Amino acid sequence: MLKLLRPAMTRILTPLGRALVRRGIGPNAVTAIGTLGTVVSALFFFPMGLLPAGAVVITVFVLFDLLDGLVARMGGGGGSTWGAFLDSTLDRVADAAIFAGLILYFFSIRDALLVGVTLFCLVAGLLVSYAKARAEGLGLTCDVGLAERPERLVVVLVATCFGGLGVPYVLAAGMWLLAAASAVTVVQRAVHVYRQTRER
């Protein structure tokens, strides 16, 4: 579903992409700005309990993940192997900051169970990304799984926003759902890689 929405989002962001290119701002700068904004927002808003505000601001910066590729295609420079590496690496930094901010929030309200669940989500999310990177480094494919990065971000940000607005149980349910989906995705990717190695 999220992949189907990407063309529509690209059309919406195209004017902004053109404006950035005209001002000489390249995709690597866009990636860095998006990551910095996400990290600062997550570690500022979430620990203070400002969950809806944090979720909305982070969503804006997450859109930079689409914008950097758009700027690269428009000739903004930096669309390179280094740019791809930087983008993937900073994505992990941004994801870690989001979950770290939530861990600090749950710690502040003394919810030890959700601290543990959120920590599991952080680690499992990193494993999902690592499994794909390691498989591709071995010349295999690993583009499978229930909860890739866009899906994980949608779940955590929507659950956080509505949880902060007072909708009962939605934040806890979202974190448990994300934990389960991330674990399933790790297993799916391991099985997918195993089957490829057996066929060789």
PDB file of C-alpha atoms in Angstrom:
ATOM      1  CA  MET A   1       0.000   0.000   0.000  1.00  0.00           C
ATOM      2  CA  LEU A   2       2.778   2.414   0.927  1.00  0.00           C
ATOM      3  CA  LYS A   3       4.599   1.697  -2.333  1.00  0.00           C
ATOM      4  CA  LEU A   4       1.419   2.587  -4.213  1.00  0.00           C
ATOM      5  CA  LEU A   5       1.279   5.918  -2.376  1.00  0.00           C
ATOM      6  CA  ARG A   6       4.861   6.827  -3.286  1.00  0.00           C
ATOM      7  CA  PRO A   7       4.037   8.236  -6.787  1.00  0.00           C
ATOM      8  CA  ALA A   8       1.371  10.526  -5.307  1.00  0.00           C
ATOM      9  CA  MET A   9       3.749  11.767  -2.616  1.00  0.00           C
ATOM     10  CA  THR A  10       6.427  12.307  -5.254  1.00  0.00           C
ATOM     11  CA  ARG A  11       4.082  14.563  -7.252  1.00  0.00           C
ATOM     12  CA  ILE A  12       3.293  16.569  -4.124  1.00  0.00           C
ATOM     13  CA  LEU A  13       6.971  17.004  -3.212  1.00  0.00           C
ATOM     14  CA  THR A  14       8.206  17.766  -6.755  1.00  0.00           C
ATOM     15  CA  PRO A  15       7.830  21.589  -6.495  1.00  0.00           C
ATOM     16  CA  LEU A  16       9.800  21.597  -3.243  1.00  0.00           C
ATOM     17  CA  GLY A  17      12.451  19.397  -4.859  1.00  0.00           C
ATOM     18  CA  ARG A  18      12.820  21.821  -7.758  1.00  0.00           C
ATOM     19  CA  ALA A  19      13.160  24.746  -5.361  1.00  0.00           C
ATOM     20  CA  LEU A  20      15.940  22.976  -3.453  1.00  0.00           C
ATOM     21  CA  VAL A  21      17.816  22.130  -6.652  1.00  0.00           C
ATOM     22  CA  ARG A  22      17.610  25.764  -7.804  1.00  0.00           C
ATOM     23  CA  ARG A  23      19.202  26.812  -4.530  1.00  0.00           C
ATOM     24  CA  GLY A  24      22.019  24.313  -4.933  1.00  0.00           C
ATOM     25  CA  ILE A  25      20.899  22.024  -2.112  1.00  0.00           C
ATOM     26  CA  GLY A  26      21.833  18.421  -2.888  1.00  0.00           C
ATOM     27  CA  PRO A  27      20.253  15.145  -1.774  1.00  0.00           C
ATOM     28  CA  ASN A  28      22.917  14.433   0.848  1.00  0.00           C
ATOM     29  CA  ALA A  29      22.119  17.722   2.566  1.00  0.00           C
ATOM     30  CA  VAL A  30      18.405  16.873   2.424  1.00  0.00           C
ATOM     31  CA  THR A  31      19.131  13.471   3.997  1.00  0.00           C
ATOM     32  CA  ALA A  32      21.189  15.069   6.772  1.00  0.00           C
ATOM     33  CA  ILE A  33      18.531  17.703   7.497  1.00  0.00           C
ATOM     34  CA  GLY A  34      15.803  15.061   7.675  1.00  0.00           C
ATOM     35  CA  THR A  35      17.817  12.900  10.034  1.00  0.00           C
ATOM     36  CA  LEU A  36      18.831  15.781  12.278  1.00  0.00           C
ATOM     37  CA  GLY A  37      15.259  17.002  12.468  1.00  0.00           C
ATOM     38  CA  THR A  38      13.977  13.533  13.332  1.00  0.00           C
ATOM     39  CA  VAL A  39      16.607  12.949  16.011  1.00  0.00           C
ATOM     40  CA  VAL A  40      16.113  16.329  17.687  1.00  0.00           C
ATOM     41  CA  SER A  41      12.309  16.069  17.532  1.00  0.00           C
ATOM     42  CA  ALA A  42      12.172  12.516  18.894  1.00  0.00           C
ATOM     43  CA  LEU A  43      14.536  13.212  21.762  1.00  0.00           C
ATOM     44  CA  PHE A  44      12.852  16.508  22.626  1.00  0.00           C
ATOM     45  CA  PHE A  45       9.116  15.900  22.258  1.00  0.00           C
ATOM     46  CA  PHE A  46       8.729  12.253  23.270  1.00  0.00           C
ATOM     47  CA  PRO A  47      10.557  12.300  26.633  1.00  0.00           C
ATOM     48  CA  MET A  48       8.524  15.383  27.577  1.00  0.00           C
ATOM     49  CA  GLY A  49       5.280  13.533  26.847  1.00  0.00           C
ATOM     50  CA  LEU A  50       4.411  15.717  23.839  1.00  0.00           C
ATOM     51  CA  LEU A  51       3.573  12.678  21.741  1.00  0.00           C
ATOM     52  CA  PRO A  52       1.169  14.129  19.116  1.00  0.00           C
ATOM     53  CA  ALA A  53       3.412  17.117  18.413  1.00  0.00           C
ATOM     54  CA  GLY A  54       6.460  14.886  18.160  1.00  0.00           C
ATOM     55  CA  ALA A  55       4.728  12.447  15.818  1.00  0.00           C
ATOM     56  CA  VAL A  56       3.578  15.242  13.488  1.00  0.00           C
ATOM     57  CA  VAL A  57       6.964  16.987  13.366  1.00  0.00           C
ATOM     58  CA  ILE A  58       8.801  13.689  12.827  1.00  0.00           C
ATOM     59  CA  THR A  59       6.415  12.787  10.009  1.00  0.00           C
ATOM     60  CA  VAL A  60       7.388  16.004   8.230  1.00  0.00           C
ATOM     61  CA  PHE A  61      11.077  15.176   8.514  1.00  0.00           C
ATOM     62  CA  VAL A  62      10.490  11.544   7.493  1.00  0.00           C
ATOM     63  CA  LEU A  63       9.171  12.874   4.168  1.00  0.00           C
ATOM     64  CA  PHE A  64      12.732  14.024   3.494  1.00  0.00           C
ATOM     65  CA  ASP A  65      13.415  10.326   2.848  1.00  0.00           C
ATOM     66  CA  LEU A  66      11.365  10.716  -0.335  1.00  0.00           C
ATOM     67  CA  LEU A  67      12.668  14.181  -1.048  1.00  0.00           C
ATOM     68  CA  ASP A  68      16.372  13.288  -1.156  1.00  0.00           C
ATOM     69  CA  GLY A  69      15.849  10.776  -3.967  1.00  0.00           C
ATOM     70  CA  LEU A  70      13.714  13.277  -5.835  1.00  0.00           C
ATOM     71  CA  VAL A  71      16.408  15.954  -5.581  1.00  0.00           C
ATOM     72  CA  ALA A  72      19.029  13.472  -6.817  1.00  0.00           C
ATOM     73  CA  ARG A  73      16.931  12.606  -9.875  1.00  0.00           C
ATOM     74  CA  MET A  74      16.436  16.293 -10.641  1.00  0.00           C
ATOM     75  CA  GLY A  75      20.169  16.820 -10.834  1.00  0.00           C
ATOM     76  CA  GLY A  76      20.874  18.118  -7.376  1.00  0.00           C
ATOM     77  CA  GLY A  77      24.155  16.219  -7.185  1.00  0.00           C
ATOM     78  CA  GLY A  78      25.140  13.579  -4.683  1.00  0.00           C
ATOM     79  CA  GLY A  79      23.095  10.778  -6.270  1.00  0.00           C
ATOM     80  CA  SER A  80      25.937   8.323  -5.884  1.00  0.00           C
ATOM     81  CA  THR A  81      27.119   5.226  -4.073  1.00  0.00           C
ATOM     82  CA  TRP A  82      28.165   7.462  -1.200  1.00  0.00           C
ATOM     83  CA  GLY A  83      24.714   9.038  -1.180  1.00  0.00           C
ATOM     84  CA  ALA A  84      23.025   5.631  -1.005  1.00  0.00           C
ATOM     85  CA  PHE A  85      25.302   4.583   1.867  1.00  0.00           C
ATOM     86  CA  LEU A  86      24.699   7.834   3.726  1.00  0.00           C
ATOM     87  CA  ASP A  87      20.937   7.555   3.280  1.00  0.00           C
ATOM     88  CA  SER A  88      20.770   3.986   4.596  1.00  0.00           C
ATOM     89  CA  THR A  89      23.051   4.733   7.534  1.00  0.00           C
ATOM     90  CA  LEU A  90      21.218   7.867   8.612  1.00  0.00           C
ATOM     91  CA  ASP A  91      17.884   6.034   8.323  1.00  0.00           C
ATOM     92  CA  ARG A  92      19.098   3.722  11.075  1.00  0.00           C
ATOM     93  CA  VAL A  93      20.101   6.725  13.196  1.00  0.00           C
ATOM     94  CA  ALA A  94      16.659   8.305  12.757  1.00  0.00           C
ATOM     95  CA  ASP A  95      14.839   5.065  13.595  1.00  0.00           C
ATOM     96  CA  ALA A  96      16.954   4.543  16.706  1.00  0.00           C
ATOM     97  CA  ALA A  97      16.202   8.089  17.887  1.00  0.00           C
ATOM     98  CA  ILE A  98      12.438   7.579  17.523  1.00  0.00           C
ATOM     99  CA  PHE A  99      12.449   4.441  19.633  1.00  0.00           C
ATOM    100  CA  ALA A 100      14.942   5.895  22.105  1.00  0.00           C
ATOM    101  CA  GLY A 101      12.632   8.866  22.624  1.00  0.00           C
ATOM    102  CA  LEU A 102       9.702   6.535  23.285  1.00  0.00           C
ATOM    103  CA  ILE A 103      11.791   4.430  25.669  1.00  0.00           C
ATOM    104  CA  LEU A 104      12.581   7.574  27.654  1.00  0.00           C
ATOM    105  CA  TYR A 105       8.870   8.451  27.686  1.00  0.00           C
ATOM    106  CA  PHE A 106       7.822   5.016  28.930  1.00  0.00           C
ATOM    107  CA  PHE A 107      10.587   5.146  31.519  1.00  0.00           C
ATOM    108  CA  SER A 108       9.312   8.526  32.740  1.00  0.00           C
ATOM    109  CA  ILE A 109       5.809   7.104  33.284  1.00  0.00           C
ATOM    110  CA  ARG A 110       7.296   3.978  34.904  1.00  0.00           C
ATOM    111  CA  ASP A 111       5.936   1.515  32.358  1.00  0.00           C
ATOM    112  CA  ALA A 112       8.700  -1.092  32.449  1.00  0.00           C
ATOM    113  CA  LEU A 113       6.838  -3.498  30.175  1.00  0.00           C
ATOM    114  CA  LEU A 114       6.565  -1.002  27.317  1.00  0.00           C
ATOM    115  CA  VAL A 115      10.179   0.034  27.862  1.00  0.00           C
ATOM    116  CA  GLY A 116      11.117  -3.579  27.133  1.00  0.00           C
ATOM    117  CA  VAL A 117       8.737  -3.914  24.167  1.00  0.00           C
ATOM    118  CA  THR A 118      10.004  -0.682  22.613  1.00  0.00           C
ATOM    119  CA  LEU A 119      13.616  -1.745  23.116  1.00  0.00           C
ATOM    120  CA  PHE A 120      12.759  -4.989  21.342  1.00  0.00           C
ATOM    121  CA  CYS A 121      11.232  -2.979  18.469  1.00  0.00           C
ATOM    122  CA  LEU A 122      14.432  -0.945  18.186  1.00  0.00           C
ATOM    123  CA  VAL A 123      16.685  -4.010  18.072  1.00  0.00           C
ATOM    124  CA  ALA A 124      14.382  -5.994  15.771  1.00  0.00           C
ATOM    125  CA  GLY A 125      14.112  -3.059  13.378  1.00  0.00           C
ATOM    126  CA  LEU A 126      17.890  -2.854  13.147  1.00  0.00           C
ATOM    127  CA  LEU A 127      18.018  -6.626  12.524  1.00  0.00           C
ATOM    128  CA  VAL A 128      15.488  -6.310   9.704  1.00  0.00           C
ATOM    129  CA  SER A 129      17.699  -3.735   7.984  1.00  0.00           C
ATOM    130  CA  TYR A 130      20.928  -5.612   8.737  1.00  0.00           C
ATOM    131  CA  ALA A 131      19.555  -8.863   7.307  1.00  0.00           C
ATOM    132  CA  LYS A 132      18.820  -7.174   3.998  1.00  0.00           C
ATOM    133  CA  ALA A 133      22.162  -5.357   3.865  1.00  0.00           C
ATOM    134  CA  ARG A 134      24.125  -8.507   4.717  1.00  0.00           C
ATOM    135  CA  ALA A 135      22.244 -10.605   2.178  1.00  0.00           C
ATOM    136  CA  GLU A 136      22.802  -8.057  -0.575  1.00  0.00           C
ATOM    137  CA  GLY A 137      26.469  -7.894   0.400  1.00  0.00           C
ATOM    138  CA  LEU A 138      26.620 -11.645  -0.296  1.00  0.00           C
ATOM    139  CA  GLY A 139      25.022 -11.184  -3.705  1.00  0.00           C
ATOM    140  CA  LEU A 140      21.556 -12.360  -2.619  1.00  0.00           C
ATOM    141  CA  THR A 141      18.163 -10.665  -2.607  1.00  0.00           C
ATOM    142  CA  CYS A 142      16.240  -9.932   0.567  1.00  0.00           C
ATOM    143  CA  ASP A 143      13.446  -7.524  -0.336  1.00  0.00           C
ATOM    144  CA  VAL A 144      10.753  -9.431   1.542  1.00  0.00           C
ATOM    145  CA  GLY A 145       8.977  -9.135   4.855  1.00  0.00           C
ATOM    146  CA  LEU A 146       5.850  -8.008   6.594  1.00  0.00           C
ATOM    147  CA  ALA A 147       7.236  -4.844   8.211  1.00  0.00           C
ATOM    148  CA  GLU A 148       9.767  -2.902   6.179  1.00  0.00           C
ATOM    149  CA  ARG A 149      10.871   0.556   7.280  1.00  0.00           C
ATOM    150  CA  PRO A 150       7.900   2.554   5.908  1.00  0.00           C
ATOM    151  CA  GLU A 151       5.401   0.218   7.561  1.00  0.00           C
ATOM    152  CA  ARG A 152       7.278   0.353  10.856  1.00  0.00           C
ATOM    153  CA  LEU A 153       7.330   4.144  10.795  1.00  0.00           C
ATOM    154  CA  VAL A 154       3.621   4.379   9.998  1.00  0.00           C
ATOM    155  CA  VAL A 155       2.706   2.070  12.878  1.00  0.00           C
ATOM    156  CA  VAL A 156       4.899   3.757  15.476  1.00  0.00           C
ATOM    157  CA  LEU A 157       4.013   7.343  14.496  1.00  0.00           C
ATOM    158  CA  VAL A 158       0.261   6.750  14.157  1.00  0.00           C
ATOM    159  CA  ALA A 159       0.118   4.815  17.435  1.00  0.00           C
ATOM    160  CA  THR A 160       2.170   7.487  19.194  1.00  0.00           C
ATOM    161  CA  CYS A 161       0.032  10.332  17.873  1.00  0.00           C
ATOM    162  CA  PHE A 162      -3.309   8.781  18.812  1.00  0.00           C
ATOM    163  CA  GLY A 163      -1.937   7.477  22.093  1.00  0.00           C
ATOM    164  CA  GLY A 164      -0.841  10.984  22.972  1.00  0.00           C
ATOM    165  CA  LEU A 165      -4.317  12.266  22.112  1.00  0.00           C
ATOM    166  CA  GLY A 166      -5.766   9.972  24.751  1.00  0.00           C
ATOM    167  CA  VAL A 167      -7.081   7.091  22.659  1.00  0.00           C
ATOM    168  CA  PRO A 168      -6.916   4.173  25.124  1.00  0.00           C
ATOM    169  CA  TYR A 169      -4.590   1.245  24.541  1.00  0.00           C
ATOM    170  CA  VAL A 170      -3.611   2.329  21.015  1.00  0.00           C
ATOM    171  CA  LEU A 171       0.019   3.113  21.856  1.00  0.00           C
ATOM    172  CA  ALA A 172       0.588  -0.149  23.717  1.00  0.00           C
ATOM    173  CA  ALA A 173      -1.214  -2.100  20.976  1.00  0.00           C
ATOM    174  CA  GLY A 174       0.890  -0.392  18.318  1.00  0.00           C
ATOM    175  CA  MET A 175       4.154  -1.238  20.040  1.00  0.00           C
ATOM    176  CA  TRP A 176       3.159  -4.873  20.578  1.00  0.00           C
ATOM    177  CA  LEU A 177       2.000  -5.134  16.950  1.00  0.00           C
ATOM    178  CA  LEU A 178       5.257  -3.614  15.745  1.00  0.00           C
ATOM    179  CA  ALA A 179       7.317  -5.954  17.912  1.00  0.00           C
ATOM    180  CA  ALA A 180       5.525  -8.993  16.524  1.00  0.00           C
ATOM    181  CA  ALA A 181       5.667  -7.782  12.914  1.00  0.00           C
ATOM    182  CA  SER A 182       9.381  -6.961  13.171  1.00  0.00           C
ATOM    183  CA  ALA A 183      10.149 -10.398  14.618  1.00  0.00           C
ATOM    184  CA  VAL A 184       8.182 -12.066  11.816  1.00  0.00           C
ATOM    185  CA  THR A 185      10.045  -9.995   9.237  1.00  0.00           C
ATOM    186  CA  VAL A 186      13.436 -11.048  10.604  1.00  0.00           C
ATOM    187  CA  VAL A 187      12.377 -14.695  10.320  1.00  0.00           C
ATOM    188  CA  GLN A 188      10.962 -14.168   6.830  1.00  0.00           C
ATOM    189  CA  ARG A 189      14.229 -12.659   5.631  1.00  0.00           C
ATOM    190  CA  ALA A 190      16.315 -15.402   7.218  1.00  0.00           C
ATOM    191  CA  VAL A 191      14.173 -18.078   5.543  1.00  0.00           C
ATOM    192  CA  HIS A 192      14.321 -16.251   2.213  1.00  0.00           C
ATOM    193  CA  VAL A 193      18.117 -16.090   2.313  1.00  0.00           C
ATOM    194  CA  TYR A 194      18.385 -19.716   3.457  1.00  0.00           C
ATOM    195  CA  ARG A 195      16.324 -20.897   0.494  1.00  0.00           C
ATOM    196  CA  GLN A 196      18.526 -18.957  -1.916  1.00  0.00           C
ATOM    197  CA  THR A 197      21.691 -20.507  -0.473  1.00  0.00           C
ATOM    198  CA  ARG A 198      20.161 -24.004  -0.757  1.00  0.00           C
ATOM    199  CA  GLU A 199      19.471 -23.424  -4.449  1.00  0.00           C
ATOM    200  CA  ARG A 200      23.094 -22.592  -5.224  1.00  0.00           C
TER     201      ARG A 200
END
